[in-house]
PDB file of C-alpha atoms in Angstrom:
ATOM      1  CA  UNK A   1      -8.275  11.609 -12.954  1.00  0.00           C
ATOM      2  CA  UNK A   2      -6.512   8.628 -14.803  1.00  0.00           C
ATOM      3  CA  UNK A   3      -6.652   4.573 -15.061  1.00  0.00           C
ATOM      4  CA  UNK A   4      -9.950   2.438 -15.633  1.00  0.00           C
ATOM      5  CA  UNK A   5     -11.810   2.868 -12.670  1.00  0.00           C
ATOM      6  CA  UNK A   6     -13.245   6.365 -11.869  1.00  0.00           C
ATOM      7  CA  UNK A   7     -13.429   7.024  -7.816  1.00  0.00           C
ATOM      8  CA  UNK A   8     -16.921   7.246  -6.849  1.00  0.00           C
ATOM      9  CA  UNK A   9     -18.062  10.776  -6.278  1.00  0.00           C
ATOM     10  CA  UNK A  10     -18.819  10.432  -2.790  1.00  0.00           C
ATOM     11  CA  UNK A  11     -15.376   8.599  -1.976  1.00  0.00           C
ATOM     12  CA  UNK A  12     -13.882  11.684  -3.980  1.00  0.00           C
ATOM     13  CA  UNK A  13     -15.517  14.202  -1.874  1.00  0.00           C
ATOM     14  CA  UNK A  14     -14.575  12.697   1.422  1.00  0.00           C
ATOM     15  CA  UNK A  15     -10.677  12.156   0.075  1.00  0.00           C
ATOM     16  CA  UNK A  16     -10.583  16.103  -0.689  1.00  0.00           C
ATOM     17  CA  UNK A  17     -11.998  16.879   2.501  1.00  0.00           C
ATOM     18  CA  UNK A  18      -9.324  14.879   4.403  1.00  0.00           C
ATOM     19  CA  UNK A  19      -6.296  15.789   2.198  1.00  0.00           C
ATOM     20  CA  UNK A  20      -6.613  19.122   0.642  1.00  0.00           C
ATOM     21  CA  UNK A  21      -4.017  19.973  -1.964  1.00  0.00           C
ATOM     22  CA  UNK A  22      -4.614  16.777  -4.329  1.00  0.00           C
ATOM     23  CA  UNK A  23      -3.065  16.996  -7.812  1.00  0.00           C
ATOM     24  CA  UNK A  24      -4.326  13.746  -9.481  1.00  0.00           C
ATOM     25  CA  UNK A  25      -5.876  10.452  -8.553  1.00  0.00           C
ATOM     26  CA  UNK A  26      -4.798   7.437 -10.364  1.00  0.00           C
ATOM     27  CA  UNK A  27      -6.180   4.090 -10.375  1.00  0.00           C
ATOM     28  CA  UNK A  28      -3.880   1.580  -8.744  1.00  0.00           C
ATOM     29  CA  UNK A  29      -5.603  -2.070  -8.304  1.00  0.00           C
ATOM     30  CA  UNK A  30      -4.035  -5.400  -8.757  1.00  0.00           C
ATOM     31  CA  UNK A  31      -4.761  -6.259 -12.412  1.00  0.00           C
ATOM     32  CA  UNK A  32      -6.145  -9.613 -11.679  1.00  0.00           C
ATOM     33  CA  UNK A  33      -8.451  -8.310  -9.080  1.00  0.00           C
ATOM     34  CA  UNK A  34     -11.560  -6.547 -11.451  1.00  0.00           C
ATOM     35  CA  UNK A  35     -13.463  -6.080  -8.437  1.00  0.00           C
ATOM     36  CA  UNK A  36     -10.622  -4.134  -6.536  1.00  0.00           C
ATOM     37  CA  UNK A  37     -10.893  -0.453  -6.093  1.00  0.00           C
ATOM     38  CA  UNK A  38      -7.733   1.217  -5.027  1.00  0.00           C
ATOM     39  CA  UNK A  39      -6.509   4.514  -6.067  1.00  0.00           C
ATOM     40  CA  UNK A  40      -3.100   6.552  -5.629  1.00  0.00           C
ATOM     41  CA  UNK A  41      -3.695  10.033  -4.535  1.00  0.00           C
ATOM     42  CA  UNK A  42      -0.975  12.380  -5.525  1.00  0.00           C
ATOM     43  CA  UNK A  43      -0.838  15.305  -3.356  1.00  0.00           C
ATOM     44  CA  UNK A  44       1.769  18.068  -3.493  1.00  0.00           C
ATOM     45  CA  UNK A  45       4.500  16.693  -1.468  1.00  0.00           C
ATOM     46  CA  UNK A  46       3.687  13.053  -1.238  1.00  0.00           C
ATOM     47  CA  UNK A  47       1.037  10.232  -1.836  1.00  0.00           C
ATOM     48  CA  UNK A  48      -1.585   8.369  -0.135  1.00  0.00           C
ATOM     49  CA  UNK A  49      -3.708   5.075  -1.118  1.00  0.00           C
ATOM     50  CA  UNK A  50      -7.401   4.995  -0.872  1.00  0.00           C
ATOM     51  CA  UNK A  51      -8.909   1.734  -0.980  1.00  0.00           C
ATOM     52  CA  UNK A  52     -12.896   0.871  -1.026  1.00  0.00           C
ATOM     53  CA  UNK A  53     -13.434  -2.453   0.489  1.00  0.00           C
ATOM     54  CA  UNK A  54     -15.288  -5.047  -1.612  1.00  0.00           C
ATOM     55  CA  UNK A  55     -17.571  -5.834   1.912  1.00  0.00           C
ATOM     56  CA  UNK A  56     -18.037  -4.867   5.165  1.00  0.00           C
ATOM     57  CA  UNK A  57     -15.964  -8.147   6.472  1.00  0.00           C
ATOM     58  CA  UNK A  58     -12.647  -7.078   4.384  1.00  0.00           C
ATOM     59  CA  UNK A  59     -12.818  -3.717   5.573  1.00  0.00           C
ATOM     60  CA  UNK A  60     -13.130  -4.715   9.150  1.00  0.00           C
ATOM     61  CA  UNK A  61     -10.179  -7.106   8.781  1.00  0.00           C
ATOM     62  CA  UNK A  62      -7.743  -4.389   7.054  1.00  0.00           C
ATOM     63  CA  UNK A  63      -8.720  -1.814   9.351  1.00  0.00           C
ATOM     64  CA  UNK A  64      -8.228  -4.239  12.424  1.00  0.00           C
ATOM     65  CA  UNK A  65      -4.897  -5.250  10.633  1.00  0.00           C
ATOM     66  CA  UNK A  66      -3.510  -1.884  10.161  1.00  0.00           C
ATOM     67  CA  UNK A  67      -4.069  -0.638  13.439  1.00  0.00           C
ATOM     68  CA  UNK A  68      -1.870  -3.281  14.771  1.00  0.00           C
ATOM     69  CA  UNK A  69       0.758  -3.593  12.037  1.00  0.00           C
ATOM     70  CA  UNK A  70       3.315  -1.210  13.411  1.00  0.00           C
ATOM     71  CA  UNK A  71       3.141  -2.898  16.971  1.00  0.00           C
ATOM     72  CA  UNK A  72       3.708  -6.424  15.137  1.00  0.00           C
ATOM     73  CA  UNK A  73       5.920  -5.784  12.512  1.00  0.00           C
ATOM     74  CA  UNK A  74       7.802  -2.435  13.406  1.00  0.00           C
ATOM     75  CA  UNK A  75       7.638   1.106  12.077  1.00  0.00           C
ATOM     76  CA  UNK A  76       7.639   1.419   8.415  1.00  0.00           C
ATOM     77  CA  UNK A  77       7.027  -2.277   7.750  1.00  0.00           C
ATOM     78  CA  UNK A  78       3.273  -1.677   6.607  1.00  0.00           C
ATOM     79  CA  UNK A  79       1.524   1.470   5.727  1.00  0.00           C
ATOM     80  CA  UNK A  80      -0.015   3.559   8.411  1.00  0.00           C
ATOM     81  CA  UNK A  81      -3.573   3.778   8.631  1.00  0.00           C
ATOM     82  CA  UNK A  82      -4.495   7.331   8.164  1.00  0.00           C
ATOM     83  CA  UNK A  83      -8.348   7.503   8.176  1.00  0.00           C
ATOM     84  CA  UNK A  84     -11.254   5.438   7.403  1.00  0.00           C
ATOM     85  CA  UNK A  85     -15.028   5.733   6.867  1.00  0.00           C
ATOM     86  CA  UNK A  86     -17.081   2.540   7.714  1.00  0.00           C
ATOM     87  CA  UNK A  87     -20.292   3.805   6.002  1.00  0.00           C
ATOM     88  CA  UNK A  88     -18.361   4.082   2.692  1.00  0.00           C
ATOM     89  CA  UNK A  89     -16.105   1.239   3.227  1.00  0.00           C
ATOM     90  CA  UNK A  90     -13.247   3.431   2.678  1.00  0.00           C
ATOM     91  CA  UNK A  91      -9.582   2.878   4.092  1.00  0.00           C
ATOM     92  CA  UNK A  92      -6.814   5.557   3.579  1.00  0.00           C
ATOM     93  CA  UNK A  93      -3.003   4.527   4.254  1.00  0.00           C
ATOM     94  CA  UNK A  94       0.312   6.161   3.628  1.00  0.00           C
ATOM     95  CA  UNK A  95       2.499   5.015   0.793  1.00  0.00           C
ATOM     96  CA  UNK A  96       5.680   2.647   1.600  1.00  0.00           C
ATOM     97  CA  UNK A  97       8.965   3.748   0.147  1.00  0.00           C
ATOM     98  CA  UNK A  98      10.423   1.629  -2.609  1.00  0.00           C
ATOM     99  CA  UNK A  99       8.508  -0.643  -5.000  1.00  0.00           C
ATOM    100  CA  UNK A 100       6.256  -3.508  -5.286  1.00  0.00           C
ATOM    101  CA  UNK A 101       8.525  -6.695  -5.402  1.00  0.00           C
ATOM    102  CA  UNK A 102       6.799  -8.570  -8.174  1.00  0.00           C
ATOM    103  CA  UNK A 103       8.590  -7.540 -11.235  1.00  0.00           C
ATOM    104  CA  UNK A 104      11.497  -5.940  -9.551  1.00  0.00           C
ATOM    105  CA  UNK A 105      14.796  -7.170 -11.151  1.00  0.00           C
ATOM    106  CA  UNK A 106      16.756  -8.079  -8.020  1.00  0.00           C
ATOM    107  CA  UNK A 107      20.150  -9.845  -8.023  1.00  0.00           C
ATOM    108  CA  UNK A 108      20.450 -13.131  -6.426  1.00  0.00           C
ATOM    109  CA  UNK A 109      21.540 -12.019  -3.094  1.00  0.00           C
ATOM    110  CA  UNK A 110      18.992  -9.127  -2.886  1.00  0.00           C
ATOM    111  CA  UNK A 111      16.030 -11.747  -3.734  1.00  0.00           C
ATOM    112  CA  UNK A 112      17.570 -13.972  -0.839  1.00  0.00           C
ATOM    113  CA  UNK A 113      17.425 -10.864   1.429  1.00  0.00           C
ATOM    114  CA  UNK A 114      13.870  -9.701   0.398  1.00  0.00           C
ATOM    115  CA  UNK A 115      12.720 -13.403   0.984  1.00  0.00           C
ATOM    116  CA  UNK A 116      14.235 -13.809   4.428  1.00  0.00           C
ATOM    117  CA  UNK A 117      12.952 -10.671   5.426  1.00  0.00           C
ATOM    118  CA  UNK A 118       9.637 -11.691   4.345  1.00  0.00           C
ATOM    119  CA  UNK A 119       9.768 -14.897   6.204  1.00  0.00           C
ATOM    120  CA  UNK A 120      10.782 -12.927   9.452  1.00  0.00           C
ATOM    121  CA  UNK A 121       7.768 -10.156   8.902  1.00  0.00           C
ATOM    122  CA  UNK A 122       5.426 -13.144   8.406  1.00  0.00           C
ATOM    123  CA  UNK A 123       6.727 -14.748  11.735  1.00  0.00           C
ATOM    124  CA  UNK A 124       5.923 -11.762  13.693  1.00  0.00           C
ATOM    125  CA  UNK A 125       2.554 -11.418  11.917  1.00  0.00           C
ATOM    126  CA  UNK A 126       1.326 -14.750  12.585  1.00  0.00           C
ATOM    127  CA  UNK A 127       2.189 -14.228  16.376  1.00  0.00           C
ATOM    128  CA  UNK A 128       0.048 -10.901  16.589  1.00  0.00           C
ATOM    129  CA  UNK A 129      -2.309 -12.483  18.781  1.00  0.00           C
ATOM    130  CA  UNK A 130      -2.714 -15.738  20.733  1.00  0.00           C
ATOM    131  CA  UNK A 131      -5.618 -17.978  18.975  1.00  0.00           C
ATOM    132  CA  UNK A 132      -8.853 -17.356  20.576  1.00  0.00           C
ATOM    133  CA  UNK A 133     -10.978 -20.436  21.884  1.00  0.00           C
ATOM    134  CA  UNK A 134     -13.118 -20.480  18.717  1.00  0.00           C
ATOM    135  CA  UNK A 135     -10.187 -20.341  16.356  1.00  0.00           C
ATOM    136  CA  UNK A 136      -9.710 -23.982  15.846  1.00  0.00           C
ATOM    137  CA  UNK A 137     -13.259 -24.420  14.879  1.00  0.00           C
ATOM    138  CA  UNK A 138     -12.954 -21.503  12.286  1.00  0.00           C
ATOM    139  CA  UNK A 139     -10.079 -23.041  10.699  1.00  0.00           C
ATOM    140  CA  UNK A 140     -11.500 -26.144  10.141  1.00  0.00           C
ATOM    141  CA  UNK A 141     -15.033 -24.729   8.817  1.00  0.00           C
ATOM    142  CA  UNK A 142     -12.283 -22.477   6.547  1.00  0.00           C
ATOM    143  CA  UNK A 143     -10.896 -25.644   5.075  1.00  0.00           C
ATOM    144  CA  UNK A 144     -14.493 -27.022   4.755  1.00  0.00           C
ATOM    145  CA  UNK A 145     -15.473 -23.922   2.916  1.00  0.00           C
ATOM    146  CA  UNK A 146     -12.232 -24.140   0.537  1.00  0.00           C
ATOM    147  CA  UNK A 147     -12.843 -28.037  -0.305  1.00  0.00           C
ATOM    148  CA  UNK A 148     -16.435 -27.465  -1.177  1.00  0.00           C
ATOM    149  CA  UNK A 149     -15.451 -24.231  -3.577  1.00  0.00           C
ATOM    150  CA  UNK A 150     -13.113 -26.697  -4.927  1.00  0.00           C
ATOM    151  CA  UNK A 151     -15.489 -29.162  -5.828  1.00  0.00           C
ATOM    152  CA  UNK A 152     -17.842 -26.929  -7.102  1.00  0.00           C
ATOM    153  CA  UNK A 153     -14.907 -25.655  -9.761  1.00  0.00           C
ATOM    154  CA  UNK A 154     -14.527 -28.996 -11.028  1.00  0.00           C
ATOM    155  CA  UNK A 155     -17.429 -29.526 -13.313  1.00  0.00           C
ATOM    156  CA  UNK A 156     -16.967 -25.897 -14.990  1.00  0.00           C
ATOM    157  CA  UNK A 157     -13.414 -26.366 -16.063  1.00  0.00           C
ATOM    158  CA  UNK A 158     -13.708 -30.674 -16.313  1.00  0.00           C
ATOM    159  CA  UNK A 159     -12.159 -30.376 -20.099  1.00  0.00           C
ATOM    160  CA  UNK A 160      -8.851 -28.886 -18.606  1.00  0.00           C
ATOM    161  CA  UNK A 161      -8.418 -31.874 -16.144  1.00  0.00           C
ATOM    162  CA  UNK A 162      -6.750 -35.089 -16.019  1.00  0.00           C
ATOM    163  CA  UNK A 163      -7.638 -38.176 -14.420  1.00  0.00           C
ATOM    164  CA  UNK A 164      -4.598 -37.458 -12.229  1.00  0.00           C
ATOM    165  CA  UNK A 165      -5.608 -33.823 -11.589  1.00  0.00           C
ATOM    166  CA  UNK A 166      -9.099 -34.907  -9.979  1.00  0.00           C
ATOM    167  CA  UNK A 167      -7.598 -37.637  -8.114  1.00  0.00           C
ATOM    168  CA  UNK A 168      -5.150 -34.936  -6.663  1.00  0.00           C
ATOM    169  CA  UNK A 169      -8.014 -32.296  -5.909  1.00  0.00           C
ATOM    170  CA  UNK A 170     -10.100 -34.976  -4.144  1.00  0.00           C
ATOM    171  CA  UNK A 171      -6.919 -36.213  -2.286  1.00  0.00           C
ATOM    172  CA  UNK A 172      -6.083 -32.475  -1.286  1.00  0.00           C
ATOM    173  CA  UNK A 173      -9.481 -32.224   0.405  1.00  0.00           C
ATOM    174  CA  UNK A 174      -9.067 -35.260   2.152  1.00  0.00           C
ATOM    175  CA  UNK A 175      -5.467 -34.402   3.343  1.00  0.00           C
ATOM    176  CA  UNK A 176      -6.870 -31.029   4.931  1.00  0.00           C
ATOM    177  CA  UNK A 177      -9.811 -32.507   6.557  1.00  0.00           C
ATOM    178  CA  UNK A 178      -7.352 -34.480   8.312  1.00  0.00           C
ATOM    179  CA  UNK A 179      -4.932 -32.296   9.279  1.00  0.00           C
ATOM    180  CA  UNK A 180      -7.417 -29.014  10.091  1.00  0.00           C
ATOM    181  CA  UNK A 181      -7.746 -30.153  13.790  1.00  0.00           C
ATOM    182  CA  UNK A 182      -4.007 -30.181  14.312  1.00  0.00           C
ATOM    183  CA  UNK A 183      -1.994 -27.783  12.488  1.00  0.00           C
ATOM    184  CA  UNK A 184      -0.396 -24.831  14.125  1.00  0.00           C
ATOM    185  CA  UNK A 185      -2.516 -21.634  13.873  1.00  0.00           C
ATOM    186  CA  UNK A 186      -1.680 -17.892  13.431  1.00  0.00           C
ATOM    187  CA  UNK A 187      -2.887 -14.510  12.535  1.00  0.00           C
ATOM    188  CA  UNK A 188      -2.509 -15.214   8.822  1.00  0.00           C
ATOM    189  CA  UNK A 189      -1.826 -12.458   6.093  1.00  0.00           C
ATOM    190  CA  UNK A 190      -3.761 -14.299   3.946  1.00  0.00           C
ATOM    191  CA  UNK A 191      -2.271 -13.163   0.491  1.00  0.00           C
ATOM    192  CA  UNK A 192       1.488 -13.675   1.563  1.00  0.00           C
ATOM    193  CA  UNK A 193       3.094 -13.339  -2.122  1.00  0.00           C
ATOM    194  CA  UNK A 194       5.893 -10.802  -3.793  1.00  0.00           C
ATOM    195  CA  UNK A 195       2.718  -8.700  -5.262  1.00  0.00           C
ATOM    196  CA  UNK A 196       2.003  -7.680  -1.729  1.00  0.00           C
ATOM    197  CA  UNK A 197       5.543  -6.780  -0.544  1.00  0.00           C
ATOM    198  CA  UNK A 198       7.523  -3.407  -0.825  1.00  0.00           C
ATOM    199  CA  UNK A 199      11.222  -3.227  -1.482  1.00  0.00           C
ATOM    200  CA  UNK A 200      13.105  -0.273  -0.299  1.00  0.00           C
ATOM    201  CA  UNK A 201      16.404  -1.076  -1.616  1.00  0.00           C
ATOM    202  CA  UNK A 202      18.154   2.245  -0.323  1.00  0.00           C
ATOM    203  CA  UNK A 203      17.130   1.157   3.535  1.00  0.00           C
ATOM    204  CA  UNK A 204      17.324  -2.421   2.624  1.00  0.00           C
ATOM    205  CA  UNK A 205      13.846  -2.587   4.281  1.00  0.00           C
ATOM    206  CA  UNK A 206      10.389  -4.557   3.412  1.00  0.00           C
ATOM    207  CA  UNK A 207       7.166  -3.881   4.178  1.00  0.00           C
ATOM    208  CA  UNK A 208       3.751  -5.713   3.713  1.00  0.00           C
ATOM    209  CA  UNK A 209       0.699  -4.280   2.621  1.00  0.00           C
ATOM    210  CA  UNK A 210      -2.692  -5.446   1.637  1.00  0.00           C
ATOM    211  CA  UNK A 211      -4.273  -6.937   4.320  1.00  0.00           C
ATOM    212  CA  UNK A 212      -7.734  -7.567   3.547  1.00  0.00           C
ATOM    213  CA  UNK A 213      -7.499 -11.324   3.843  1.00  0.00           C
ATOM    214  CA  UNK A 214      -6.047 -11.307   7.242  1.00  0.00           C
ATOM    215  CA  UNK A 215      -7.133 -13.139  10.413  1.00  0.00           C
ATOM    216  CA  UNK A 216      -6.752 -16.403  12.535  1.00  0.00           C
ATOM    217  CA  UNK A 217      -6.559 -19.614  10.400  1.00  0.00           C
ATOM    218  CA  UNK A 218      -3.849 -22.572   9.496  1.00  0.00           C
ATOM    219  CA  UNK A 219      -0.632 -20.713   9.489  1.00  0.00           C
ATOM    220  CA  UNK A 220       1.219 -22.841   6.677  1.00  0.00           C
ATOM    221  CA  UNK A 221      -1.429 -21.746   4.302  1.00  0.00           C
ATOM    222  CA  UNK A 222       0.324 -18.159   3.836  1.00  0.00           C
ATOM    223  CA  UNK A 223       3.035 -19.922   2.250  1.00  0.00           C
ATOM    224  CA  UNK A 224       0.778 -21.350  -0.656  1.00  0.00           C
ATOM    225  CA  UNK A 225       1.554 -19.560  -3.529  1.00  0.00           C
ATOM    226  CA  UNK A 226       5.559 -19.155  -2.774  1.00  0.00           C
ATOM    227  CA  UNK A 227       5.053 -23.132  -2.457  1.00  0.00           C
ATOM    228  CA  UNK A 228       3.216 -23.489  -5.888  1.00  0.00           C
ATOM    229  CA  UNK A 229       4.591 -21.089  -8.091  1.00  0.00           C
ATOM    230  CA  UNK A 230       8.239 -19.558  -6.578  1.00  0.00           C
ATOM    231  CA  UNK A 231      10.317 -22.346  -4.437  1.00  0.00           C
ATOM    232  CA  UNK A 232       9.928 -24.916  -7.291  1.00  0.00           C
ATOM    233  CA  UNK A 233      12.198 -23.133  -9.488  1.00  0.00           C
ATOM    234  CA  UNK A 234      13.969 -21.252  -6.952  1.00  0.00           C
ATOM    235  CA  UNK A 235      14.857 -23.480  -3.542  1.00  0.00           C
ATOM    236  CA  UNK A 236      17.104 -21.119  -2.213  1.00  0.00           C
ATOM    237  CA  UNK A 237      14.275 -18.566  -1.800  1.00  0.00           C
ATOM    238  CA  UNK A 238      12.524 -21.201   0.298  1.00  0.00           C
ATOM    239  CA  UNK A 239      15.609 -21.742   2.402  1.00  0.00           C
ATOM    240  CA  UNK A 240      15.874 -18.078   2.867  1.00  0.00           C
ATOM    241  CA  UNK A 241      12.161 -17.699   3.740  1.00  0.00           C
ATOM    242  CA  UNK A 242      12.269 -20.565   6.151  1.00  0.00           C
ATOM    243  CA  UNK A 243      15.467 -19.190   7.374  1.00  0.00           C
ATOM    244  CA  UNK A 244      13.764 -15.758   8.236  1.00  0.00           C
ATOM    245  CA  UNK A 245      10.549 -17.487   9.323  1.00  0.00           C
ATOM    246  CA  UNK A 246      12.976 -18.959  11.940  1.00  0.00           C
ATOM    247  CA  UNK A 247      11.442 -22.952  11.474  1.00  0.00           C
ATOM    248  CA  UNK A 248      11.026 -25.612   9.079  1.00  0.00           C
ATOM    249  CA  UNK A 249       7.802 -27.264   8.363  1.00  0.00           C
ATOM    250  CA  UNK A 250       6.484 -30.102  10.057  1.00  0.00           C
ATOM    251  CA  UNK A 251       5.740 -33.200   7.892  1.00  0.00           C
ATOM    252  CA  UNK A 252       1.996 -32.527   8.275  1.00  0.00           C
ATOM    253  CA  UNK A 253       2.540 -28.844   7.530  1.00  0.00           C
ATOM    254  CA  UNK A 254       4.529 -29.811   4.370  1.00  0.00           C
ATOM    255  CA  UNK A 255       1.623 -32.240   3.364  1.00  0.00           C
ATOM    256  CA  UNK A 256      -1.309 -29.433   4.142  1.00  0.00           C
ATOM    257  CA  UNK A 257       0.760 -27.046   2.042  1.00  0.00           C
ATOM    258  CA  UNK A 258       0.553 -29.400  -0.860  1.00  0.00           C
ATOM    259  CA  UNK A 259      -2.993 -29.721  -0.597  1.00  0.00           C
ATOM    260  CA  UNK A 260      -3.632 -26.208  -0.519  1.00  0.00           C
ATOM    261  CA  UNK A 261      -1.361 -25.750  -3.464  1.00  0.00           C
ATOM    262  CA  UNK A 262      -3.716 -28.159  -5.419  1.00  0.00           C
ATOM    263  CA  UNK A 263      -6.563 -26.075  -4.286  1.00  0.00           C
ATOM    264  CA  UNK A 264      -5.324 -22.445  -4.966  1.00  0.00           C
ATOM    265  CA  UNK A 265      -4.130 -23.808  -8.481  1.00  0.00           C
ATOM    266  CA  UNK A 266      -7.779 -25.118  -9.168  1.00  0.00           C
ATOM    267  CA  UNK A 267      -9.149 -21.578  -8.148  1.00  0.00           C
ATOM    268  CA  UNK A 268      -6.453 -19.966 -10.244  1.00  0.00           C
ATOM    269  CA  UNK A 269      -7.609 -22.236 -13.468  1.00  0.00           C
ATOM    270  CA  UNK A 270     -10.998 -21.551 -12.800  1.00  0.00           C
ATOM    271  CA  UNK A 271     -10.347 -17.919 -12.893  1.00  0.00           C
ATOM    272  CA  UNK A 272      -8.178 -18.352 -16.161  1.00  0.00           C
ATOM    273  CA  UNK A 273     -10.570 -20.188 -18.183  1.00  0.00           C
ATOM    274  CA  UNK A 274     -13.288 -17.669 -17.272  1.00  0.00           C
ATOM    275  CA  UNK A 275     -11.294 -14.585 -18.402  1.00  0.00           C
ATOM    276  CA  UNK A 276      -9.551 -16.425 -21.469  1.00  0.00           C
ATOM    277  CA  UNK A 277      -5.750 -16.448 -19.978  1.00  0.00           C
ATOM    278  CA  UNK A 278      -3.998 -18.778 -21.804  1.00  0.00           C
ATOM    279  CA  UNK A 279      -0.677 -18.346 -20.303  1.00  0.00           C
ATOM    280  CA  UNK A 280      -2.415 -18.487 -16.636  1.00  0.00           C
ATOM    281  CA  UNK A 281      -4.183 -21.511 -17.659  1.00  0.00           C
ATOM    282  CA  UNK A 282      -0.883 -23.308 -18.400  1.00  0.00           C
ATOM    283  CA  UNK A 283       0.532 -22.153 -15.448  1.00  0.00           C
ATOM    284  CA  UNK A 284      -2.165 -23.258 -13.132  1.00  0.00           C
ATOM    285  CA  UNK A 285      -2.471 -27.005 -15.203  1.00  0.00           C
ATOM    286  CA  UNK A 286       1.653 -27.345 -14.414  1.00  0.00           C
ATOM    287  CA  UNK A 287       1.166 -26.549 -10.975  1.00  0.00           C
ATOM    288  CA  UNK A 288      -1.703 -28.900 -10.579  1.00  0.00           C
ATOM    289  CA  UNK A 289       0.350 -31.910 -12.556  1.00  0.00           C
ATOM    290  CA  UNK A 290       3.555 -31.173 -10.145  1.00  0.00           C
ATOM    291  CA  UNK A 291       1.634 -30.938  -6.932  1.00  0.00           C
ATOM    292  CA  UNK A 292      -1.007 -33.921  -7.677  1.00  0.00           C
ATOM    293  CA  UNK A 293       1.990 -36.212  -8.458  1.00  0.00           C
ATOM    294  CA  UNK A 294       3.095 -35.399  -4.925  1.00  0.00           C
ATOM    295  CA  UNK A 295      -0.247 -36.196  -2.813  1.00  0.00           C
ATOM    296  CA  UNK A 296      -1.073 -39.318  -4.707  1.00  0.00           C
TER     297      UNK A 296
END
């Protein structure tokens, strides 16, 4: 066993019953998620991933998503669901070929290709299922929850916020509450960014993974971290991604995306403050400053 988080004994036993020939198990969570429990299980001929969901809702979302991913995205564009255990909250999936996009050194043309493919995959994912009758009410409730969570963050990090930031945060909530009844809905990925994309350069194929936040909601929110952190300095990647997606944002969607970016940056800022991450604090403040100016 290697890594920082030891696989729970009952999960270890379950894995070894399901996949004989385990050679070693490596801790493999995303570093920013201290509560994430993911391991790469190395077998004699291949590897699989094992994840213990953080709660029952995330487990249900991810299992549902993986069961429909091949039909929605195409074969090989998402890990295959190999096994599950609802009692343990465990999900076992195949390993995609290639490497996580975040941190890869890609040429400009390759980056454009990756972002275009990502946009195309997201469009197909958004169309996985038709919004059900309760989807709009749920989307409005989700906006209310995010706005209230943002308001709760402000007193904890008030020393990091300028008057403009506070005004931008307030305005973001107003914008989202105003637009939530009208914005297009889709089946969101929930954490659509390069850390959850897998690029197979040899096959020129892109895959998506990590679906624990997936579900029906306001479609444009899926672009929030690209819009907040990637596109401002690399507008050609926005062009590529939206070309792959197949349409531009409406004026209301663009406005909502700015508002979502403010709330996402605020959430990132409170995390960075709590974890004494100076670089992340600076990044989040920069996003808040830039996007608040557009909203006001």
